[in-house]
mmCIF file with all atom_site columns, N, CA and C in Angstrom:
data_model
loop_
_atom_site.group_PDB
_atom_site.id
_atom_site.type_symbol
_atom_site.label_atom_id
_atom_site.label_alt_id
_atom_site.label_comp_id
_atom_site.label_asym_id
_atom_site.label_entity_id
_atom_site.label_seq_id
_atom_site.pdbx_PDB_ins_code
_atom_site.Cartn_x
_atom_site.Cartn_y
_atom_site.Cartn_z
_atom_site.occupancy
_atom_site.B_iso_or_equiv
_atom_site.pdbx_formal_charge
_atom_site.auth_seq_id
_atom_site.auth_comp_id
_atom_site.auth_asym_id
_atom_site.auth_atom_id
_atom_site.pdbx_PDB_model_num
ATOM 1   N N  . GLY P 1 1  ? -70.839 -24.671 81.658  1.00 67.00 ? 1032 GLY P N  1
ATOM 2   C CA . GLY P 1 1  ? -70.125 -23.677 79.856  1.00 67.00 ? 1032 GLY P CA 1
ATOM 3   C C  . GLY P 1 1  ? -68.907 -23.461 80.823  1.00 67.00 ? 1032 GLY P C  1
ATOM 4   N N  . ARG P 1 2  ? -68.278 -22.815 79.765  1.00 71.00 ? 1033 ARG P N  1
ATOM 5   C CA . ARG P 1 2  ? -66.908 -22.273 79.841  1.00 71.00 ? 1033 ARG P CA 1
ATOM 6   C C  . ARG P 1 2  ? -66.974 -20.937 79.687  1.00 71.00 ? 1033 ARG P C  1
ATOM 7   N N  . ALA P 1 3  ? -66.566 -20.137 80.783  1.00 71.00 ? 1034 ALA P N  1
ATOM 8   C CA . ALA P 1 3  ? -66.449 -18.653 80.490  1.00 71.00 ? 1034 ALA P CA 1
ATOM 9   C C  . ALA P 1 3  ? -65.940 -18.087 79.468  1.00 71.00 ? 1034 ALA P C  1
ATOM 10  N N  . ARG P 1 4  ? -66.752 -17.198 79.166  1.00 78.00 ? 1035 ARG P N  1
ATOM 11  C CA . ARG P 1 4  ? -65.881 -16.506 77.709  1.00 78.00 ? 1035 ARG P CA 1
ATOM 12  C C  . ARG P 1 4  ? -64.859 -15.278 78.214  1.00 78.00 ? 1035 ARG P C  1
ATOM 13  N N  . GLU P 1 5  ? -63.925 -15.347 77.569  1.00 81.00 ? 1036 GLU P N  1
ATOM 14  C CA . GLU P 1 5  ? -62.696 -13.926 77.618  1.00 81.00 ? 1036 GLU P CA 1
ATOM 15  C C  . GLU P 1 5  ? -63.215 -12.643 77.802  1.00 81.00 ? 1036 GLU P C  1
ATOM 16  N N  . ILE P 1 6  ? -62.689 -12.146 78.869  1.00 85.00 ? 1037 ILE P N  1
ATOM 17  C CA . ILE P 1 6  ? -63.086 -10.338 78.911  1.00 85.00 ? 1037 ILE P CA 1
ATOM 18  C C  . ILE P 1 6  ? -61.490 -10.118 78.970  1.00 85.00 ? 1037 ILE P C  1
ATOM 19  N N  . LEU P 1 7  ? -61.500 -8.600  78.381  1.00 92.00 ? 1038 LEU P N  1
ATOM 20  C CA . LEU P 1 7  ? -59.822 -7.682  78.351  1.00 92.00 ? 1038 LEU P CA 1
ATOM 21  C C  . LEU P 1 7  ? -60.193 -7.222  79.701  1.00 92.00 ? 1038 LEU P C  1
ATOM 22  N N  . PHE P 1 8  ? -58.359 -7.212  80.503  1.00 93.00 ? 1039 PHE P N  1
ATOM 23  C CA . PHE P 1 8  ? -58.061 -6.801  81.231  1.00 93.00 ? 1039 PHE P CA 1
ATOM 24  C C  . PHE P 1 8  ? -58.309 -5.435  81.255  1.00 93.00 ? 1039 PHE P C  1
ATOM 25  N N  . GLU P 1 9  ? -58.430 -4.183  80.249  1.00 95.00 ? 1040 GLU P N  1
ATOM 26  C CA . GLU P 1 9  ? -58.900 -3.383  80.154  1.00 95.00 ? 1040 GLU P CA 1
ATOM 27  C C  . GLU P 1 9  ? -60.055 -2.692  80.441  1.00 95.00 ? 1040 GLU P C  1
ATOM 28  N N  . ASP P 1 10 ? -60.770 -3.453  79.300  1.00 96.00 ? 1041 ASP P N  1
ATOM 29  C CA . ASP P 1 10 ? -62.496 -3.905  79.547  1.00 96.00 ? 1041 ASP P CA 1
ATOM 30  C C  . ASP P 1 10 ? -62.968 -3.403  81.262  1.00 96.00 ? 1041 ASP P C  1
ATOM 31  N N  . VAL P 1 11 ? -62.315 -4.380  81.859  1.00 94.00 ? 1042 VAL P N  1
ATOM 32  C CA . VAL P 1 11 ? -62.649 -4.718  83.223  1.00 94.00 ? 1042 VAL P CA 1
ATOM 33  C C  . VAL P 1 11 ? -62.351 -3.372  83.886  1.00 94.00 ? 1042 VAL P C  1
ATOM 34  N N  . ILE P 1 12 ? -61.236 -3.349  83.815  1.00 95.00 ? 1043 ILE P N  1
ATOM 35  C CA . ILE P 1 12 ? -60.881 -1.872  84.714  1.00 95.00 ? 1043 ILE P CA 1
ATOM 36  C C  . ILE P 1 12 ? -61.386 -0.573  84.180  1.00 95.00 ? 1043 ILE P C  1
ATOM 37  N N  . ASP P 1 13 ? -61.807 -0.685  82.882  1.00 96.00 ? 1044 ASP P N  1
ATOM 38  C CA . ASP P 1 13 ? -62.843 0.212   82.155  1.00 96.00 ? 1044 ASP P CA 1
ATOM 39  C C  . ASP P 1 13 ? -64.285 0.803   83.234  1.00 96.00 ? 1044 ASP P C  1
ATOM 40  N N  . ALA P 1 14 ? -64.772 -0.631  83.078  1.00 94.00 ? 1045 ALA P N  1
ATOM 41  C CA . ALA P 1 14 ? -65.971 -0.559  83.720  1.00 94.00 ? 1045 ALA P CA 1
ATOM 42  C C  . ALA P 1 14 ? -65.630 0.034   85.710  1.00 94.00 ? 1045 ALA P C  1
ATOM 43  N N  . ILE P 1 15 ? -64.735 -0.557  85.588  1.00 93.00 ? 1046 ILE P N  1
ATOM 44  C CA . ILE P 1 15 ? -64.670 -0.584  87.579  1.00 93.00 ? 1046 ILE P CA 1
ATOM 45  C C  . ILE P 1 15 ? -64.915 1.733   87.414  1.00 93.00 ? 1046 ILE P C  1
ATOM 46  N N  . ALA P 1 16 ? -63.703 1.895   86.519  1.00 93.00 ? 1047 ALA P N  1
ATOM 47  C CA . ALA P 1 16 ? -63.346 3.476   86.740  1.00 93.00 ? 1047 ALA P CA 1
ATOM 48  C C  . ALA P 1 16 ? -64.854 3.946   86.669  1.00 93.00 ? 1047 ALA P C  1
ATOM 49  N N  . ASP P 1 17 ? -65.467 3.501   85.467  1.00 92.00 ? 1048 ASP P N  1
ATOM 50  C CA . ASP P 1 17 ? -66.839 4.278   85.225  1.00 92.00 ? 1048 ASP P CA 1
ATOM 51  C C  . ASP P 1 17 ? -67.873 3.965   86.099  1.00 92.00 ? 1048 ASP P C  1
ATOM 52  N N  . HIS P 1 18 ? -67.808 2.728   86.879  1.00 91.00 ? 1049 HIS P N  1
ATOM 53  C CA . HIS P 1 18 ? -69.035 2.324   88.366  1.00 91.00 ? 1049 HIS P CA 1
ATOM 54  C C  . HIS P 1 18 ? -68.703 2.826   89.241  1.00 91.00 ? 1049 HIS P C  1
ATOM 55  N N  . ALA P 1 19 ? -67.538 1.776   89.863  1.00 89.00 ? 1050 ALA P N  1
ATOM 56  C CA . ALA P 1 19 ? -67.158 1.995   91.301  1.00 89.00 ? 1050 ALA P CA 1
ATOM 57  C C  . ALA P 1 19 ? -66.716 2.929   91.970  1.00 89.00 ? 1050 ALA P C  1
ATOM 58  N N  . PHE P 1 20 ? -66.812 4.284   91.361  1.00 85.00 ? 1051 PHE P N  1
ATOM 59  C CA . PHE P 1 20 ? -66.742 5.216   92.002  1.00 85.00 ? 1051 PHE P CA 1
ATOM 60  C C  . PHE P 1 20 ? -67.563 6.411   92.982  1.00 85.00 ? 1051 PHE P C  1
ATOM 61  N N  . VAL P 1 21 ? -68.724 6.123   91.832  1.00 87.00 ? 1052 VAL P N  1
ATOM 62  C CA . VAL P 1 21 ? -69.524 6.860   92.609  1.00 87.00 ? 1052 VAL P CA 1
ATOM 63  C C  . VAL P 1 21 ? -70.413 6.075   93.708  1.00 87.00 ? 1052 VAL P C  1
ATOM 64  N N  . ALA P 1 22 ? -70.097 5.310   94.352  1.00 77.00 ? 1053 ALA P N  1
ATOM 65  C CA . ALA P 1 22 ? -71.465 4.704   94.915  1.00 77.00 ? 1053 ALA P CA 1
ATOM 66  C C  . ALA P 1 22 ? -71.100 5.250   96.201  1.00 77.00 ? 1053 ALA P C  1
ATOM 67  N N  . SER P 1 23 ? -69.913 5.209   96.704  1.00 81.00 ? 1054 SER P N  1
ATOM 68  C CA . SER P 1 23 ? -69.428 5.139   98.026  1.00 81.00 ? 1054 SER P CA 1
ATOM 69  C C  . SER P 1 23 ? -68.195 6.484   98.032  1.00 81.00 ? 1054 SER P C  1
ATOM 70  N N  . ASP P 1 24 ? -67.685 6.798   99.088  1.00 80.00 ? 1055 ASP P N  1
ATOM 71  C CA . ASP P 1 24 ? -66.610 8.043   99.486  1.00 80.00 ? 1055 ASP P CA 1
ATOM 72  C C  . ASP P 1 24 ? -65.716 6.598   100.067 1.00 80.00 ? 1055 ASP P C  1
ATOM 73  N N  . TYR P 1 25 ? -66.193 5.494   100.167 1.00 83.00 ? 1056 TYR P N  1
ATOM 74  C CA . TYR P 1 25 ? -64.995 4.906   100.469 1.00 83.00 ? 1056 TYR P CA 1
ATOM 75  C C  . TYR P 1 25 ? -63.846 4.219   100.002 1.00 83.00 ? 1056 TYR P C  1
ATOM 76  N N  . PRO P 1 26 ? -62.459 3.954   99.561  1.00 84.00 ? 1057 PRO P N  1
ATOM 77  C CA . PRO P 1 26 ? -62.192 3.500   98.362  1.00 84.00 ? 1057 PRO P CA 1
ATOM 78  C C  . PRO P 1 26 ? -62.535 2.099   97.936  1.00 84.00 ? 1057 PRO P C  1
ATOM 79  N N  . VAL P 1 27 ? -62.356 2.235   96.798  1.00 88.00 ? 1058 VAL P N  1
ATOM 80  C CA . VAL P 1 27 ? -62.283 0.840   95.904  1.00 88.00 ? 1058 VAL P CA 1
ATOM 81  C C  . VAL P 1 27 ? -61.307 -0.212  96.106  1.00 88.00 ? 1058 VAL P C  1
ATOM 82  N N  . ILE P 1 28 ? -61.235 -1.061  96.698  1.00 90.00 ? 1059 ILE P N  1
ATOM 83  C CA . ILE P 1 28 ? -59.997 -2.087  96.777  1.00 90.00 ? 1059 ILE P CA 1
ATOM 84  C C  . ILE P 1 28 ? -60.248 -3.585  95.750  1.00 90.00 ? 1059 ILE P C  1
ATOM 85  N N  . ILE P 1 29 ? -59.279 -3.601  94.640  1.00 90.00 ? 1060 ILE P N  1
ATOM 86  C CA . ILE P 1 29 ? -59.758 -4.089  93.330  1.00 90.00 ? 1060 ILE P CA 1
ATOM 87  C C  . ILE P 1 29 ? -58.482 -5.560  93.796  1.00 90.00 ? 1060 ILE P C  1
ATOM 88  N N  . SER P 1 30 ? -58.545 -6.886  94.152  1.00 91.00 ? 1061 SER P N  1
ATOM 89  C CA . SER P 1 30 ? -57.871 -7.848  94.365  1.00 91.00 ? 1061 SER P CA 1
ATOM 90  C C  . SER P 1 30 ? -57.533 -8.515  93.053  1.00 91.00 ? 1061 SER P C  1
ATOM 91  N N  . ILE P 1 31 ? -56.374 -8.793  92.294  1.00 89.00 ? 1062 ILE P N  1
ATOM 92  C CA . ILE P 1 31 ? -56.333 -9.316  91.262  1.00 89.00 ? 1062 ILE P CA 1
ATOM 93  C C  . ILE P 1 31 ? -55.514 -10.609 91.180  1.00 89.00 ? 1062 ILE P C  1
ATOM 94  N N  . GLU P 1 32 ? -55.847 -11.362 90.465  1.00 87.00 ? 1063 GLU P N  1
ATOM 95  C CA . GLU P 1 32 ? -55.294 -13.100 90.706  1.00 87.00 ? 1063 GLU P CA 1
ATOM 96  C C  . GLU P 1 32 ? -54.939 -13.276 89.621  1.00 87.00 ? 1063 GLU P C  1
ATOM 97  N N  . GLN P 1 33 ? -53.287 -12.881 89.569  1.00 84.00 ? 1064 GLN P N  1
ATOM 98  C CA . GLN P 1 33 ? -52.719 -13.199 88.124  1.00 84.00 ? 1064 GLN P CA 1
ATOM 99  C C  . GLN P 1 33 ? -51.961 -14.424 87.859  1.00 84.00 ? 1064 GLN P C  1
ATOM 100 N N  . HIS P 1 34 ? -52.395 -14.926 86.595  1.00 89.00 ? 1065 HIS P N  1
ATOM 101 C CA . HIS P 1 34 ? -51.404 -15.876 86.144  1.00 89.00 ? 1065 HIS P CA 1
ATOM 102 C C  . HIS P 1 34 ? -51.100 -15.638 84.945  1.00 89.00 ? 1065 HIS P C  1
ATOM 103 N N  . CYS P 1 35 ? -50.056 -14.312 84.372  1.00 90.00 ? 1066 CYS P N  1
ATOM 104 C CA . CYS P 1 35 ? -49.688 -14.573 83.719  1.00 90.00 ? 1066 CYS P CA 1
ATOM 105 C C  . CYS P 1 35 ? -47.854 -13.761 83.690  1.00 90.00 ? 1066 CYS P C  1
ATOM 106 N N  . SER P 1 36 ? -47.650 -13.896 82.563  1.00 93.00 ? 1067 SER P N  1
ATOM 107 C CA . SER P 1 36 ? -46.032 -13.436 82.926  1.00 93.00 ? 1067 SER P CA 1
ATOM 108 C C  . SER P 1 36 ? -45.471 -12.455 82.656  1.00 93.00 ? 1067 SER P C  1
ATOM 109 N N  . ALA P 1 37 ? -44.409 -11.686 83.435  1.00 92.00 ? 1068 ALA P N  1
ATOM 110 C CA . ALA P 1 37 ? -44.049 -10.361 83.971  1.00 92.00 ? 1068 ALA P CA 1
ATOM 111 C C  . ALA P 1 37 ? -44.354 -9.566  83.552  1.00 92.00 ? 1068 ALA P C  1
ATOM 112 N N  . ARG P 1 38 ? -43.984 -9.495  81.842  1.00 94.00 ? 1069 ARG P N  1
ATOM 113 C CA . ARG P 1 38 ? -44.455 -8.605  80.904  1.00 94.00 ? 1069 ARG P CA 1
ATOM 114 C C  . ARG P 1 38 ? -45.709 -8.103  80.939  1.00 94.00 ? 1069 ARG P C  1
ATOM 115 N N  . GLN P 1 39 ? -46.606 -9.199  80.933  1.00 94.00 ? 1070 GLN P N  1
ATOM 116 C CA . GLN P 1 39 ? -48.262 -8.724  81.156  1.00 94.00 ? 1070 GLN P CA 1
ATOM 117 C C  . GLN P 1 39 ? -48.667 -7.749  82.332  1.00 94.00 ? 1070 GLN P C  1
ATOM 118 N N  . ARG P 1 40 ? -48.178 -8.568  83.340  1.00 92.00 ? 1071 ARG P N  1
ATOM 119 C CA . ARG P 1 40 ? -48.079 -7.906  84.902  1.00 92.00 ? 1071 ARG P CA 1
ATOM 120 C C  . ARG P 1 40 ? -47.825 -6.395  84.358  1.00 92.00 ? 1071 ARG P C  1
ATOM 121 N N  . VAL P 1 41 ? -46.576 -6.415  84.147  1.00 92.00 ? 1072 VAL P N  1
ATOM 122 C CA . VAL P 1 41 ? -46.251 -4.724  83.697  1.00 92.00 ? 1072 VAL P CA 1
ATOM 123 C C  . VAL P 1 41 ? -47.753 -3.746  82.745  1.00 92.00 ? 1072 VAL P C  1
ATOM 124 N N  . ARG P 1 42 ? -47.763 -4.348  81.990  1.00 95.00 ? 1073 ARG P N  1
ATOM 125 C CA . ARG P 1 42 ? -48.926 -4.052  80.928  1.00 95.00 ? 1073 ARG P CA 1
ATOM 126 C C  . ARG P 1 42 ? -49.849 -3.552  81.975  1.00 95.00 ? 1073 ARG P C  1
ATOM 127 N N  . GLN P 1 43 ? -50.461 -4.535  82.860  1.00 95.00 ? 1074 GLN P N  1
ATOM 128 C CA . GLN P 1 43 ? -51.529 -4.629  83.831  1.00 95.00 ? 1074 GLN P CA 1
ATOM 129 C C  . GLN P 1 43 ? -51.630 -2.975  84.584  1.00 95.00 ? 1074 GLN P C  1
ATOM 130 N N  . GLY P 1 44 ? -50.243 -3.261  84.955  1.00 92.00 ? 1075 GLY P N  1
ATOM 131 C CA . GLY P 1 44 ? -50.063 -1.620  85.705  1.00 92.00 ? 1075 GLY P CA 1
ATOM 132 C C  . GLY P 1 44 ? -49.967 -0.374  85.108  1.00 92.00 ? 1075 GLY P C  1
ATOM 133 N N  . GLU P 1 45 ? -49.782 -0.838  83.657  1.00 95.00 ? 1076 GLU P N  1
ATOM 134 C CA . GLU P 1 45 ? -50.252 0.468   82.482  1.00 95.00 ? 1076 GLU P CA 1
ATOM 135 C C  . GLU P 1 45 ? -51.132 1.118   82.776  1.00 95.00 ? 1076 GLU P C  1
ATOM 136 N N  . ILE P 1 46 ? -51.902 -0.305  82.569  1.00 96.00 ? 1077 ILE P N  1
ATOM 137 C CA . ILE P 1 46 ? -52.787 0.234   82.488  1.00 96.00 ? 1077 ILE P CA 1
ATOM 138 C C  . ILE P 1 46 ? -53.877 0.731   83.567  1.00 96.00 ? 1077 ILE P C  1
ATOM 139 N N  . LEU P 1 47 ? -53.739 -0.001  84.250  1.00 96.00 ? 1078 LEU P N  1
ATOM 140 C CA . LEU P 1 47 ? -54.353 0.510   85.903  1.00 96.00 ? 1078 LEU P CA 1
ATOM 141 C C  . LEU P 1 47 ? -53.809 2.196   85.937  1.00 96.00 ? 1078 LEU P C  1
ATOM 142 N N  . GLU P 1 48 ? -52.449 2.340   85.836  1.00 94.00 ? 1079 GLU P N  1
ATOM 143 C CA . GLU P 1 48 ? -52.144 3.381   85.875  1.00 94.00 ? 1079 GLU P CA 1
ATOM 144 C C  . GLU P 1 48 ? -52.724 5.006   85.090  1.00 94.00 ? 1079 GLU P C  1
ATOM 145 N N  . LYS P 1 49 ? -53.231 4.379   83.388  1.00 96.00 ? 1080 LYS P N  1
ATOM 146 C CA . LYS P 1 49 ? -53.766 5.148   82.779  1.00 96.00 ? 1080 LYS P CA 1
ATOM 147 C C  . LYS P 1 49 ? -55.222 5.014   83.242  1.00 96.00 ? 1080 LYS P C  1
ATOM 148 N N  . VAL P 1 50 ? -55.796 4.416   83.086  1.00 96.00 ? 1081 VAL P N  1
ATOM 149 C CA . VAL P 1 50 ? -57.129 4.310   83.390  1.00 96.00 ? 1081 VAL P CA 1
ATOM 150 C C  . VAL P 1 50 ? -57.844 4.902   84.626  1.00 96.00 ? 1081 VAL P C  1
ATOM 151 N N  . LEU P 1 51 ? -57.119 4.534   85.812  1.00 95.00 ? 1082 LEU P N  1
ATOM 152 C CA . LEU P 1 51 ? -57.429 5.017   87.106  1.00 95.00 ? 1082 LEU P CA 1
ATOM 153 C C  . LEU P 1 51 ? -56.965 6.495   87.416  1.00 95.00 ? 1082 LEU P C  1
ATOM 154 N N  . GLY P 1 52 ? -55.608 6.672   87.111  1.00 93.00 ? 1083 GLY P N  1
ATOM 155 C CA . GLY P 1 52 ? -55.026 8.015   86.928  1.00 93.00 ? 1083 GLY P CA 1
ATOM 156 C C  . GLY P 1 52 ? -55.002 7.885   88.887  1.00 93.00 ? 1083 GLY P C  1
ATOM 157 N N  . SER P 1 53 ? -55.266 9.607   89.067  1.00 90.00 ? 1084 SER P N  1
ATOM 158 C CA . SER P 1 53 ? -54.876 9.858   90.280  1.00 90.00 ? 1084 SER P CA 1
ATOM 159 C C  . SER P 1 53 ? -56.040 9.377   91.421  1.00 90.00 ? 1084 SER P C  1
ATOM 160 N N  . ARG P 1 54 ? -56.841 8.126   90.573  1.00 90.00 ? 1085 ARG P N  1
ATOM 161 C CA . ARG P 1 54 ? -57.537 7.189   91.814  1.00 90.00 ? 1085 ARG P CA 1
ATOM 162 C C  . ARG P 1 54 ? -57.406 6.233   92.336  1.00 90.00 ? 1085 ARG P C  1
ATOM 163 N N  . LEU P 1 55 ? -55.943 5.857   91.646  1.00 90.00 ? 1086 LEU P N  1
ATOM 164 C CA . LEU P 1 55 ? -55.263 4.673   92.021  1.00 90.00 ? 1086 LEU P CA 1
ATOM 165 C C  . LEU P 1 55 ? -54.311 5.341   92.925  1.00 90.00 ? 1086 LEU P C  1
ATOM 166 N N  . LEU P 1 56 ? -54.223 4.159   94.597  1.00 87.00 ? 1087 LEU P N  1
ATOM 167 C CA . LEU P 1 56 ? -52.788 4.564   95.611  1.00 87.00 ? 1087 LEU P CA 1
ATOM 168 C C  . LEU P 1 56 ? -51.553 4.343   95.383  1.00 87.00 ? 1087 LEU P C  1
ATOM 169 N N  . MET P 1 57 ? -50.855 4.793   95.310  1.00 86.00 ? 1088 MET P N  1
ATOM 170 C CA . MET P 1 57 ? -49.478 4.608   94.524  1.00 86.00 ? 1088 MET P CA 1
ATOM 171 C C  . MET P 1 57 ? -48.365 4.935   95.521  1.00 86.00 ? 1088 MET P C  1
ATOM 172 N N  . PRO P 1 58 ? -47.217 4.146   96.047  1.00 88.00 ? 1089 PRO P N  1
ATOM 173 C CA . PRO P 1 58 ? -46.519 4.706   97.320  1.00 88.00 ? 1089 PRO P CA 1
ATOM 174 C C  . PRO P 1 58 ? -45.604 5.232   96.722  1.00 88.00 ? 1089 PRO P C  1
ATOM 175 N N  . PRO P 1 59 ? -44.834 5.908   97.523  1.00 90.00 ? 1090 PRO P N  1
ATOM 176 C CA . PRO P 1 59 ? -43.951 6.450   97.025  1.00 90.00 ? 1090 PRO P CA 1
ATOM 177 C C  . PRO P 1 59 ? -42.565 6.098   96.303  1.00 90.00 ? 1090 PRO P C  1
ATOM 178 N N  . TRP P 1 60 ? -42.246 6.600   95.584  1.00 89.00 ? 1091 TRP P N  1
ATOM 179 C CA . TRP P 1 60 ? -41.290 5.361   94.851  1.00 89.00 ? 1091 TRP P CA 1
ATOM 180 C C  . TRP P 1 60 ? -39.954 6.536   94.939  1.00 89.00 ? 1091 TRP P C  1
ATOM 181 N N  . ASP P 1 61 ? -38.736 5.712   94.866  1.00 92.00 ? 1092 ASP P N  1
ATOM 182 C CA . ASP P 1 61 ? -37.004 5.917   94.719  1.00 92.00 ? 1092 ASP P CA 1
ATOM 183 C C  . ASP P 1 61 ? -36.652 5.325   93.592  1.00 92.00 ? 1092 ASP P C  1
ATOM 184 N N  . ASP P 1 62 ? -36.612 6.556   92.294  1.00 92.00 ? 1093 ASP P N  1
ATOM 185 C CA . ASP P 1 62 ? -35.843 6.055   91.294  1.00 92.00 ? 1093 ASP P CA 1
ATOM 186 C C  . ASP P 1 62 ? -35.025 5.309   91.208  1.00 92.00 ? 1093 ASP P C  1
ATOM 187 N N  . SER P 1 63 ? -33.925 6.037   92.081  1.00 94.00 ? 1094 SER P N  1
ATOM 188 C CA . SER P 1 63 ? -32.546 5.728   92.298  1.00 94.00 ? 1094 SER P CA 1
ATOM 189 C C  . SER P 1 63 ? -32.598 3.698   92.603  1.00 94.00 ? 1094 SER P C  1
ATOM 190 N N  . LYS P 1 64 ? -33.307 3.470   93.625  1.00 93.00 ? 1095 LYS P N  1
ATOM 191 C CA . LYS P 1 64 ? -33.187 2.367   93.811  1.00 93.00 ? 1095 LYS P CA 1
ATOM 192 C C  . LYS P 1 64 ? -34.120 1.605   92.825  1.00 93.00 ? 1095 LYS P C  1
ATOM 193 N N  . ASN P 1 65 ? -35.110 2.163   92.092  1.00 92.00 ? 1096 ASN P N  1
ATOM 194 C CA . ASN P 1 65 ? -36.198 1.176   91.311  1.00 92.00 ? 1096 ASN P CA 1
ATOM 195 C C  . ASN P 1 65 ? -36.980 0.742   92.647  1.00 92.00 ? 1096 ASN P C  1
ATOM 196 N N  . ASP P 1 66 ? -37.299 1.281   93.457  1.00 92.00 ? 1097 ASP P N  1
ATOM 197 C CA . ASP P 1 66 ? -38.214 0.295   94.428  1.00 92.00 ? 1097 ASP P CA 1
ATOM 198 C C  . ASP P 1 66 ? -39.185 1.556   95.467  1.00 92.00 ? 1097 ASP P C  1
ATOM 199 N N  . ILE P 1 67 ? -39.576 1.011   95.723  1.00 91.00 ? 1098 ILE P N  1
ATOM 200 C CA . ILE P 1 67 ? -40.819 1.639   96.985  1.00 91.00 ? 1098 ILE P CA 1
ATOM 201 C C  . ILE P 1 67 ? -39.603 2.166   98.030  1.00 91.00 ? 1098 ILE P C  1
ATOM 202 N N  . ASP P 1 68 ? -39.876 3.752   98.486  1.00 92.00 ? 1099 ASP P N  1
ATOM 203 C CA . ASP P 1 68 ? -39.355 4.556   99.210  1.00 92.00 ? 1099 ASP P CA 1
ATOM 204 C C  . ASP P 1 68 ? -39.849 4.350   100.505 1.00 92.00 ? 1099 ASP P C  1
ATOM 205 N N  . TYR P 1 69 ? -39.756 3.611   101.342 1.00 90.00 ? 1100 TYR P N  1
ATOM 206 C CA . TYR P 1 69 ? -40.539 3.169   102.659 1.00 90.00 ? 1100 TYR P CA 1
ATOM 207 C C  . TYR P 1 69 ? -40.461 4.149   103.785 1.00 90.00 ? 1100 TYR P C  1
ATOM 208 N N  . GLU P 1 70 ? -39.551 4.782   103.679 1.00 89.00 ? 1101 GLU P N  1
ATOM 209 C CA . GLU P 1 70 ? -39.418 5.817   105.036 1.00 89.00 ? 1101 GLU P CA 1
ATOM 210 C C  . GLU P 1 70 ? -40.318 6.885   104.360 1.00 89.00 ? 1101 GLU P C  1
ATOM 211 N N  . LYS P 1 71 ? -40.768 7.098   102.999 1.00 90.00 ? 1102 LYS P N  1
ATOM 212 C CA . LYS P 1 71 ? -41.626 8.218   102.809 1.00 90.00 ? 1102 LYS P CA 1
ATOM 213 C C  . LYS P 1 71 ? -43.067 7.813   102.870 1.00 90.00 ? 1102 LYS P C  1
ATOM 214 N N  . MET P 1 72 ? -43.227 6.546   103.302 1.00 87.00 ? 1103 MET P N  1
ATOM 215 C CA . MET P 1 72 ? -44.785 5.887   103.218 1.00 87.00 ? 1103 MET P CA 1
ATOM 216 C C  . MET P 1 72 ? -45.286 6.525   104.603 1.00 87.00 ? 1103 MET P C  1
ATOM 217 N N  . GLU P 1 73 ? -46.740 6.769   104.520 1.00 81.00 ? 1104 GLU P N  1
ATOM 218 C CA . GLU P 1 73 ? -47.426 7.186   105.532 1.00 81.00 ? 1104 GLU P CA 1
ATOM 219 C C  . GLU P 1 73 ? -48.681 6.107   105.812 1.00 81.00 ? 1104 GLU P C  1
ATOM 220 N N  . PRO P 1 74 ? -48.920 6.593   107.107 1.00 77.00 ? 1105 PRO P N  1
ATOM 221 C CA . PRO P 1 74 ? -50.279 5.553   107.501 1.00 77.00 ? 1105 PRO P CA 1
ATOM 222 C C  . PRO P 1 74 ? -51.534 5.522   106.539 1.00 77.00 ? 1105 PRO P C  1
ATOM 223 N N  . ILE P 1 75 ? -52.187 4.823   106.023 1.00 69.00 ? 1106 ILE P N  1
ATOM 224 C CA . ILE P 1 75 ? -53.278 5.386   105.237 1.00 69.00 ? 1106 ILE P CA 1
ATOM 225 C C  . ILE P 1 75 ? -54.385 4.700   105.870 1.00 69.00 ? 1106 ILE P C  1
ATOM 226 N N  . SER P 1 76 ? -55.499 5.459   105.807 1.00 68.00 ? 1107 SER P N  1
ATOM 227 C CA . SER P 1 76 ? -56.764 5.336   106.748 1.00 68.00 ? 1107 SER P CA 1
ATOM 228 C C  . SER P 1 76 ? -57.967 5.654   106.021 1.00 68.00 ? 1107 SER P C  1
ATOM 229 N N  . PRO P 1 77 ? -59.288 5.192   106.124 1.00 64.00 ? 1108 PRO P N  1
ATOM 230 C CA . PRO P 1 77 ? -60.025 5.206   105.310 1.00 64.00 ? 1108 PRO P CA 1
ATOM 231 C C  . PRO P 1 77 ? -60.745 6.932   105.482 1.00 64.00 ? 1108 PRO P C  1
ATOM 232 N N  . ALA P 1 78 ? -60.234 7.753   106.417 1.00 64.00 ? 1109 ALA P N  1
ATOM 233 C CA . ALA P 1 78 ? -60.520 9.234   106.336 1.00 64.00 ? 1109 ALA P CA 1
ATOM 234 C C  . ALA P 1 78 ? -59.434 9.836   105.422 1.00 64.00 ? 1109 ALA P C  1
ATOM 235 N N  . SER P 1 79 ? -58.089 9.138   105.065 1.00 56.00 ? 1110 SER P N  1
ATOM 236 C CA . SER P 1 79 ? -57.472 9.624   104.071 1.00 56.00 ? 1110 SER P CA 1
ATOM 237 C C  . SER P 1 79 ? -57.864 10.265  102.319 1.00 56.00 ? 1110 SER P C  1
#
């Protein structure tokens, strides 16, 4: 049968409610996107809103509107 539709925000809400309680290790979310650029921006907004400080974000350079690679630090499971 055909799978029913699930809203992206509902999935991220469920992850936020349940995935961070089972382990001290980070939660890795892999998203296969088949949507427009506008929808991807909206998904990013939802991720930021729902996950907040639990979302690992790279340092941002507003003047370049891009990641500030010079400020990036190595990431380890202990960080």
